[in-house]
Short mmCIF file of C-alpha atoms in Angstrom, two decimals:
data_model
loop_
_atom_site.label_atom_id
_atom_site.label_comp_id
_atom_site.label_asym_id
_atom_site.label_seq_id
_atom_site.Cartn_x
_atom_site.Cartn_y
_atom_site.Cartn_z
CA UNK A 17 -3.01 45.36 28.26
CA UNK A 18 -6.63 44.50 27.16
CA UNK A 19 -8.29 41.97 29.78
CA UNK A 20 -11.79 40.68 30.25
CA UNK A 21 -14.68 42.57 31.88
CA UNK A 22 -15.18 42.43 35.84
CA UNK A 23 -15.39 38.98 36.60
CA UNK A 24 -17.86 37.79 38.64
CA UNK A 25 -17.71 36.01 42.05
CA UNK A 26 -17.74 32.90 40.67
CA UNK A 27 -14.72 33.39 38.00
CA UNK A 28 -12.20 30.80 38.74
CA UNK A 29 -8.21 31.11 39.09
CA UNK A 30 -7.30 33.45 35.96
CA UNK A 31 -5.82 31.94 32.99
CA UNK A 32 -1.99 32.21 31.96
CA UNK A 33 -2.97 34.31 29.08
CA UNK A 34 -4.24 37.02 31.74
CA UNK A 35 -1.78 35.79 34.14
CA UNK A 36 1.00 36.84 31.47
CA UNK A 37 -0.89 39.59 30.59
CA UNK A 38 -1.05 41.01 34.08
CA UNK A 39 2.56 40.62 34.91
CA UNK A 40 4.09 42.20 32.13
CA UNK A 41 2.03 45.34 32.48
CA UNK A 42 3.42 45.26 35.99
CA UNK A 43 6.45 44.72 35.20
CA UNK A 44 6.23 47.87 32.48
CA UNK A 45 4.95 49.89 35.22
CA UNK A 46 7.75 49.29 37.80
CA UNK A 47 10.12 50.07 35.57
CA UNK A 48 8.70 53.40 34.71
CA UNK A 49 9.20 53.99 38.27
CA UNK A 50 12.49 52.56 38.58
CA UNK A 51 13.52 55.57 35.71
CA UNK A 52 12.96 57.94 38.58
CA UNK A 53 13.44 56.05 41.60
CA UNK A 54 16.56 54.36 40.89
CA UNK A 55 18.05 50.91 42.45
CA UNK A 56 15.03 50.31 44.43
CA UNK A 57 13.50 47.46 42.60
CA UNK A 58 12.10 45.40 45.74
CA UNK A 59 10.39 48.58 47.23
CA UNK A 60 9.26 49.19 44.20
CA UNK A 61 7.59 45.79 43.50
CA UNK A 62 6.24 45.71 46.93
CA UNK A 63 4.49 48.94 46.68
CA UNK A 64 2.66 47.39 43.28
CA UNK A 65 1.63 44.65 45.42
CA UNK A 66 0.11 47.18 48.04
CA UNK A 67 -1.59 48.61 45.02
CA UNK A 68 -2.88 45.24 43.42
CA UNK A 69 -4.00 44.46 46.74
CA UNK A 70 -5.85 47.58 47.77
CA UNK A 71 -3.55 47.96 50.20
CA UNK A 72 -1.21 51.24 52.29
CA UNK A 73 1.71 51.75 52.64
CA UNK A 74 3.67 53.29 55.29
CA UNK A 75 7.02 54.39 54.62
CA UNK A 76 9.23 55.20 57.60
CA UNK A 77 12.72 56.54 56.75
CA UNK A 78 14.67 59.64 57.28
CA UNK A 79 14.02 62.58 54.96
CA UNK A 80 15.17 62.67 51.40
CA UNK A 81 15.16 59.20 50.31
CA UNK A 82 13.06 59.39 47.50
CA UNK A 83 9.20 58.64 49.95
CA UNK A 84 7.59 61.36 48.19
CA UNK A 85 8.81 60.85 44.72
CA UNK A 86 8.13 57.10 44.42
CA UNK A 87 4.32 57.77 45.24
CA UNK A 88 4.14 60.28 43.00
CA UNK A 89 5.71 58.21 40.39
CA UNK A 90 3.12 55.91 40.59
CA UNK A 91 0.72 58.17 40.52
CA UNK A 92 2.07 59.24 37.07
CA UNK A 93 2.55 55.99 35.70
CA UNK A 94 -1.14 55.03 36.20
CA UNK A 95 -2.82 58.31 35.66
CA UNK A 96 -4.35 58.57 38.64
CA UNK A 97 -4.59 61.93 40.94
CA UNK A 98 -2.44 62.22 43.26
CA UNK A 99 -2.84 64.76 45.94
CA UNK A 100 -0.46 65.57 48.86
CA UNK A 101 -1.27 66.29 52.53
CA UNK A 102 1.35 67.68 55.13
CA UNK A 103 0.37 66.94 58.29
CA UNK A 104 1.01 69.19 60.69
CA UNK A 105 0.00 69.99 64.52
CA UNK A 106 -2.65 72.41 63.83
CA UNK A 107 -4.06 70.65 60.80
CA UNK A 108 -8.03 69.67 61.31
CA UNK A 109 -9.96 66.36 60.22
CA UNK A 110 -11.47 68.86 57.69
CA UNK A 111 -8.66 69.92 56.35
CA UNK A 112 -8.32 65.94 55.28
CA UNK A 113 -11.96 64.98 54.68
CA UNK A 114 -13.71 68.03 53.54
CA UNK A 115 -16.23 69.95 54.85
CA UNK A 116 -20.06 70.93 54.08
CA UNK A 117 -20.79 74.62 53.55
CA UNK A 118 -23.50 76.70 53.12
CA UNK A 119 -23.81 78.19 49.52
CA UNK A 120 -26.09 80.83 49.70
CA UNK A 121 -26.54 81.47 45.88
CA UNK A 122 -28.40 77.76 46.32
CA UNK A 123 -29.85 78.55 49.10
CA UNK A 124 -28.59 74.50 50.33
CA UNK A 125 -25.64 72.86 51.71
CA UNK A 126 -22.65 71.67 49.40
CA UNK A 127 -20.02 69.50 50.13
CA UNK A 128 -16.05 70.31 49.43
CA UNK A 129 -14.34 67.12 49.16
CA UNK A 130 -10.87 67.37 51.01
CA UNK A 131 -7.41 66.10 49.01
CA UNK A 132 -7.98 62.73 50.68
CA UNK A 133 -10.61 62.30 47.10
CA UNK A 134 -7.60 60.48 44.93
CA UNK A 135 -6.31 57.88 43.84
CA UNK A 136 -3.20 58.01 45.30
CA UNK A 137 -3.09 60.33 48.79
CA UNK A 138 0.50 60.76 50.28
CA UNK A 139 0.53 61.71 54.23
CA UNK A 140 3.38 62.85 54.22
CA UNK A 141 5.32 63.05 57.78
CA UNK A 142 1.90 61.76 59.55
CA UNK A 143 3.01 61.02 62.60
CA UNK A 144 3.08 64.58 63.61
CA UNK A 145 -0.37 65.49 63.21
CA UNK A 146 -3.24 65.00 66.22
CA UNK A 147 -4.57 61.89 67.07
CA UNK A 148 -7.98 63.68 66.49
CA UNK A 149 -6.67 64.46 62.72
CA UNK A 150 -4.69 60.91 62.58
CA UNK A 151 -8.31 58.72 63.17
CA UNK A 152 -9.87 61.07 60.15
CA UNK A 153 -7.88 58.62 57.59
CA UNK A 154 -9.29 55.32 59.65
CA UNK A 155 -12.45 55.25 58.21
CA UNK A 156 -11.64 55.82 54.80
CA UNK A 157 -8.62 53.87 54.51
CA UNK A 158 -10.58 50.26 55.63
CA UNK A 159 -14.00 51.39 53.63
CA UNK A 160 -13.09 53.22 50.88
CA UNK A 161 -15.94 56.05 52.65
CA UNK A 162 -15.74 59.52 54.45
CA UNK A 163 -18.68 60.69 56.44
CA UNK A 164 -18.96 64.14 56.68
CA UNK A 165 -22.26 65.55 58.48
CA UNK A 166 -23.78 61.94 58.18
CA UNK A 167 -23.41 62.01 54.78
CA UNK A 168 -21.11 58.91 53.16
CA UNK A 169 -18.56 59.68 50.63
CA UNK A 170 -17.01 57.56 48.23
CA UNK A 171 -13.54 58.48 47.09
CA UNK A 172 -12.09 57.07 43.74
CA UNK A 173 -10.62 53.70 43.11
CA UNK A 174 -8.27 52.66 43.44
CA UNK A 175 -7.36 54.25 45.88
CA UNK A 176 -3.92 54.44 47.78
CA UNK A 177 -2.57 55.93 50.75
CA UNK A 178 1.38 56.05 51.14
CA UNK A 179 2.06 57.72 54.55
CA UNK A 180 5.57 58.72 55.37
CA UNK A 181 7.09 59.87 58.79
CA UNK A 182 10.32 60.11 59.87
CA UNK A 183 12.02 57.61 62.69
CA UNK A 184 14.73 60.02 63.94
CA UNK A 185 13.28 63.15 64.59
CA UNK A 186 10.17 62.91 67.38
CA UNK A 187 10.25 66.24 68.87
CA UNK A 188 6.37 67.37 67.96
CA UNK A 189 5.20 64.31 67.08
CA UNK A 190 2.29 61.87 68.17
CA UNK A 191 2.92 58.08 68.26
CA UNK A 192 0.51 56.20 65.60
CA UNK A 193 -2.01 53.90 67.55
CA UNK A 194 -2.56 50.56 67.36
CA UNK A 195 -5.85 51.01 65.29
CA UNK A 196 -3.97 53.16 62.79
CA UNK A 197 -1.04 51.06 62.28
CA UNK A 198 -3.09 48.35 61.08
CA UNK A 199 -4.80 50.10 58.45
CA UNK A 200 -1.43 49.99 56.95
CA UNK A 201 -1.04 46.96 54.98
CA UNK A 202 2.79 47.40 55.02
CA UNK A 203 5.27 49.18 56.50
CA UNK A 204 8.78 49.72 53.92
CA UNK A 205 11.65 51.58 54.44
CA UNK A 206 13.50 52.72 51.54
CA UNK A 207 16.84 53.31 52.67
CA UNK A 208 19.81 54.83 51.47
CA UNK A 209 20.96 54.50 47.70
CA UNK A 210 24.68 52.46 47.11
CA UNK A 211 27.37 54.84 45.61
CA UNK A 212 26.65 54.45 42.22
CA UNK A 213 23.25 54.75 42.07
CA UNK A 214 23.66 58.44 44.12
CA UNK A 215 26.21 59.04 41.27
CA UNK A 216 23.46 58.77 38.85
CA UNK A 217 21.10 60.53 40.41
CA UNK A 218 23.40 63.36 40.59
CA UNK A 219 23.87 63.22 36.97
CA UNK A 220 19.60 63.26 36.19
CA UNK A 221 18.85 65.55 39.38
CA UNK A 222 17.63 68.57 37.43
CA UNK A 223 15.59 66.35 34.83
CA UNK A 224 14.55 63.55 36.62
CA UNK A 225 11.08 64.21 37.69
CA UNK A 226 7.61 62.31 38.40
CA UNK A 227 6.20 64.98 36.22
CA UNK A 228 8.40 64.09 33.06
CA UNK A 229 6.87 60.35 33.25
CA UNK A 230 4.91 59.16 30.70
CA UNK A 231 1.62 56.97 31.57
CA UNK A 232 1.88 53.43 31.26
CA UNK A 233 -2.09 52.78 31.63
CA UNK A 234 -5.05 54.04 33.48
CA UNK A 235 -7.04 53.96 36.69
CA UNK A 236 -9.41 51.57 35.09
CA UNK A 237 -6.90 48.89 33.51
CA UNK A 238 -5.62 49.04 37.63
CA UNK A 239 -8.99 48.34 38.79
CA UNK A 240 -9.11 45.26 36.70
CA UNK A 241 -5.93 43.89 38.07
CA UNK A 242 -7.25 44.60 41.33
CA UNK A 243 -10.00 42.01 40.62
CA UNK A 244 -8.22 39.87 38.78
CA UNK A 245 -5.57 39.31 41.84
CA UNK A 246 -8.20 38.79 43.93
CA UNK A 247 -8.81 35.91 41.89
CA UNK A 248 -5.22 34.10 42.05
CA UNK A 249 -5.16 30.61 43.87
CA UNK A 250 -4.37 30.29 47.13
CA UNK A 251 -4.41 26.14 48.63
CA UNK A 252 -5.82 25.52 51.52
CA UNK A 253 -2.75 24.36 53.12
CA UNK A 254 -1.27 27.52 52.47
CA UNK A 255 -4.31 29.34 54.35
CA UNK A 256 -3.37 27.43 57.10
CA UNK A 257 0.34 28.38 57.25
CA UNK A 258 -0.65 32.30 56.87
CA UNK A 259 -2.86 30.75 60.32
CA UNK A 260 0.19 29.64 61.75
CA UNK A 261 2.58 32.32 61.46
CA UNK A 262 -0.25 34.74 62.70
CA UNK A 263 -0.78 32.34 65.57
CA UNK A 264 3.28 31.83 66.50
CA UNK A 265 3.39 35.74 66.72
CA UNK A 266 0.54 35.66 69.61
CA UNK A 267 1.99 33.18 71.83
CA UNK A 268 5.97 34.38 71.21
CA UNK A 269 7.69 35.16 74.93
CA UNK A 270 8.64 38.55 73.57
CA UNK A 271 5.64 39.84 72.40
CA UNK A 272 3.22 41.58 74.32
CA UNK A 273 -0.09 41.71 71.57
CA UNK A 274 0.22 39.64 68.13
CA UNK A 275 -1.12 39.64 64.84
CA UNK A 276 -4.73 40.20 64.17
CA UNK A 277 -6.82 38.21 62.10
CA UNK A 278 -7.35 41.61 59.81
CA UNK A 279 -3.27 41.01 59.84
CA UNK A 280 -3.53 37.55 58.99
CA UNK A 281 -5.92 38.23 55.99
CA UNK A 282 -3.75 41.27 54.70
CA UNK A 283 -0.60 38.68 54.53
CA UNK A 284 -2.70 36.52 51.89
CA UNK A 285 -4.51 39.29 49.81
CA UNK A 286 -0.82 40.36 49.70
CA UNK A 287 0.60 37.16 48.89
CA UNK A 288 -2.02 36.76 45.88
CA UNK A 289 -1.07 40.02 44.23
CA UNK A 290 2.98 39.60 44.95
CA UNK A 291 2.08 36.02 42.70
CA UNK A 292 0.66 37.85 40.22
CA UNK A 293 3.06 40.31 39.74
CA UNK A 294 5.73 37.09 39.59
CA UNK A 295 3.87 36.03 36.67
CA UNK A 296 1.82 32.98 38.46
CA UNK A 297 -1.60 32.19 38.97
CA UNK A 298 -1.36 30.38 42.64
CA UNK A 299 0.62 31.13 45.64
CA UNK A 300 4.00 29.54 46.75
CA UNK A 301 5.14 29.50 50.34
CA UNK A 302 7.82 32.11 48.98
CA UNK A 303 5.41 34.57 48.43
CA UNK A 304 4.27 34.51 52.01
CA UNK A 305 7.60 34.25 53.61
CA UNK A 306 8.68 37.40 51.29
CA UNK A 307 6.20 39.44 52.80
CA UNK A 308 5.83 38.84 56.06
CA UNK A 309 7.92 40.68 57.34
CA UNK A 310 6.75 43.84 55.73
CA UNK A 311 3.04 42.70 56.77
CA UNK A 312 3.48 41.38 60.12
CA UNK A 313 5.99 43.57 62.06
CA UNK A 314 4.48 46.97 62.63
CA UNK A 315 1.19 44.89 64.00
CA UNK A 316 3.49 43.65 66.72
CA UNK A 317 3.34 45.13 70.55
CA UNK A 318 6.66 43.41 71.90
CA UNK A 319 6.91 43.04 75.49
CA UNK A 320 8.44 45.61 78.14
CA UNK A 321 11.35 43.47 78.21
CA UNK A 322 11.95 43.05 74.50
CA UNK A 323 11.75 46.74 73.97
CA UNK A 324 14.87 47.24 76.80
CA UNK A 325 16.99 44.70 75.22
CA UNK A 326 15.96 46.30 71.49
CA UNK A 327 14.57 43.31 69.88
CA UNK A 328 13.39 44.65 66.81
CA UNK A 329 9.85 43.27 65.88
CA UNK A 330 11.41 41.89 62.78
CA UNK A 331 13.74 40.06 64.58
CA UNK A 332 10.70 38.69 66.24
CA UNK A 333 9.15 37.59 62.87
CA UNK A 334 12.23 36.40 61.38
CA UNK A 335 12.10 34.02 64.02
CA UNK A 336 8.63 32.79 63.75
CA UNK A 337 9.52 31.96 59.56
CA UNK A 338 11.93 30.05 61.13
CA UNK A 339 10.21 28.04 63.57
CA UNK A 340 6.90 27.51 61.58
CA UNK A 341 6.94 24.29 59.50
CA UNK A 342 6.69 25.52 55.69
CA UNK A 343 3.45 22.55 54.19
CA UNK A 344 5.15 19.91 51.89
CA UNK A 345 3.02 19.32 48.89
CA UNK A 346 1.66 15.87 49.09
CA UNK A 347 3.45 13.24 46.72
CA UNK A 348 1.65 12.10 43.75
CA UNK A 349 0.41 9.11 43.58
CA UNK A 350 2.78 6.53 42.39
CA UNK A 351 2.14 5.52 38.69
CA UNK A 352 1.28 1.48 38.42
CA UNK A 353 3.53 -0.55 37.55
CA UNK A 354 3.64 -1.82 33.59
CA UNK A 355 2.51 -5.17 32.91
CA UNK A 356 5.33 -7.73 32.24
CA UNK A 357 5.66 -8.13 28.69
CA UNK A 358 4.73 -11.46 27.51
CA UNK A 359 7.72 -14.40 26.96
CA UNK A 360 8.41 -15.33 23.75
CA UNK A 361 7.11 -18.52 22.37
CA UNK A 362 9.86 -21.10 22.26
CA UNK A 363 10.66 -21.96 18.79
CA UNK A 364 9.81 -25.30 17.46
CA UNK A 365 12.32 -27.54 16.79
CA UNK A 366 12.58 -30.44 14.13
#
């Protein structure tokens, strides 16, 4: 894909030639993935919005789905480093950051960056890690930053964290807070394949691998999408439906603490990217209602009550799409009417 240099704040809407552009690259790179995740096409797409968005993903599901794979598939397809962290009771904020030692050849201090420096970082099972550990990834997953020893850190863009953790098994684990949940800019599951797509996995199990995937483009070309989503339309009515929905999910009966305003902006830099990707330069009411569900839910604290009669905080947002009045474009002007044509003369007569 060749696009334009970093545009600057004041770039307008991008043009269909990089809106094109921009989707068919997309589209190329999803379906690299797709040749190793198989029959999960709308996971797929909404982890490339994550990605265009500078967003994380949290994938809850029980083991052997395909979590692990599909981030390192993307990993592969963009060339970006990957690196893999299992969290784990005993592991340390360290062991995710890095640490400073003391190099006495130099006679100084020198910093060891932990494996959360990559482009891609996958958590995997992170619920059952410390909450000490858990709050190391807080700071860089909203800044982009570690500080170790006072010193800030910059870790590569983009840069992507897919965390995984298992909803069945919660002996030895530690409930993600509130504050770490959010950082999370969805939350997919990717469920179990239909028959025939577990027949053909069975067929490519031995060769089928992230590390047999050939690169579809780079780190940088990604950063440039990143930039140029950012840049996709969004009207102001539809700002103030993203308001709306964030607002019905604070004052529903069976929910206990709503969306967040941080929610409310991840739902539109989400939206803008998923537009993109469709091959459009503005954003659609269908492009928030796809993705609010994956956006909005795991920000939701339903009430005791709710939680006893298992209302599901989808359920809850489901709802709220429902009640929320999508905004009607305004009609166009009505075009003025034509001029009667002139009658004929009348023709002489003799």
């Amino acid at each position: 894909m060749s696009t334009p240099e970093a545009p600057s704040l004041e770039a307008g809407p991008p043009s269909p030639e990089e809106v094109a552009a921009a989707a068919d690259l997309v589209g190329r790179l999803a379906r690299n993935v797709e040749s190793i995740v198989l029959g999960k096409q709308q996971v797929i797409r909404l982890t490339m919005t994550a990605l265009l968005a500078e967003g994380h993903v949290l994938l809850e599901d029980v083991p052997g789905v395909g979590k692990t794979t599909l981030a390192r598939a993307v990993a592969a397809s963009v060339q970006g480093q990957w690196r893999r962290i299992q969290f784990t009771p005993d592991l340390l904020p360290s062991d995710v950051t890095g640490v400073t030692i003391f190099n006495q050849a130099t006679r100084g201090f020198e910093f060891h960056p932990g494996p959360v420096f990559a482009n891609i970082v996958i958590a995997d099972e992170i619920n059952r890690a410390s909450p000490k550990t858990q709050s190391a990834l807080l700071e860089v997953m909203e800044e982009r930053y570690v500080t170790v020893d006072g010193v800030r850190h910059a870790v590569p863009r983009p840069f992507l964290v897919v965390a995984t953790q298992n909803p069945i098994e919660m002996d030895g684990t530690y409930r993600l807070p509130e504050a770490q949940l959010d950082r999370f800019l969805m939350k997919l599951a990717v469920g179990y394949p239909s028959e025939a797509v577990e027949i053909e996995v069975l067929r490519g199990a031995v060769t089928r691998s992230p590390e047999a995937l050939d690169a579809v483009t780079d780190t940088q070309v990604v950063a440039q999408l990143v930039r140029l989503a950012r840049r996709v339309h969004i009207a102001e009515p539809l700002l103030g439906y993203a308001v709306r929905l964030g607002n019905a999910t604070r004052g529903h009966p069976r929910v206990r603490v709503g969306v967040s305003p941080r929610g409310v902006i991840a739902l539109t830099r989400a939206a803008s990217a998923y537009a993109l990707i469709d091959g459009r330069g503005y954003v659609v009411p269908e492009d928030l209602k796809a993705l609010a569900e994956a956006v909005f839910a795991h920000r939701l604290l339903l009430s005791p009550d709710a939680q006893v009669r298992g209302v599901a905080p989808g359920d809850v947002v489901r709802e709220v799409l429902d009640a929320v009045p999508v905004p009607v474009p305004a009609a166009a002007p009505a075009a003025p009417a034509a001029p009667a044509a002139p009658a004929p003369a009348a023709s002489a007569t003799v």
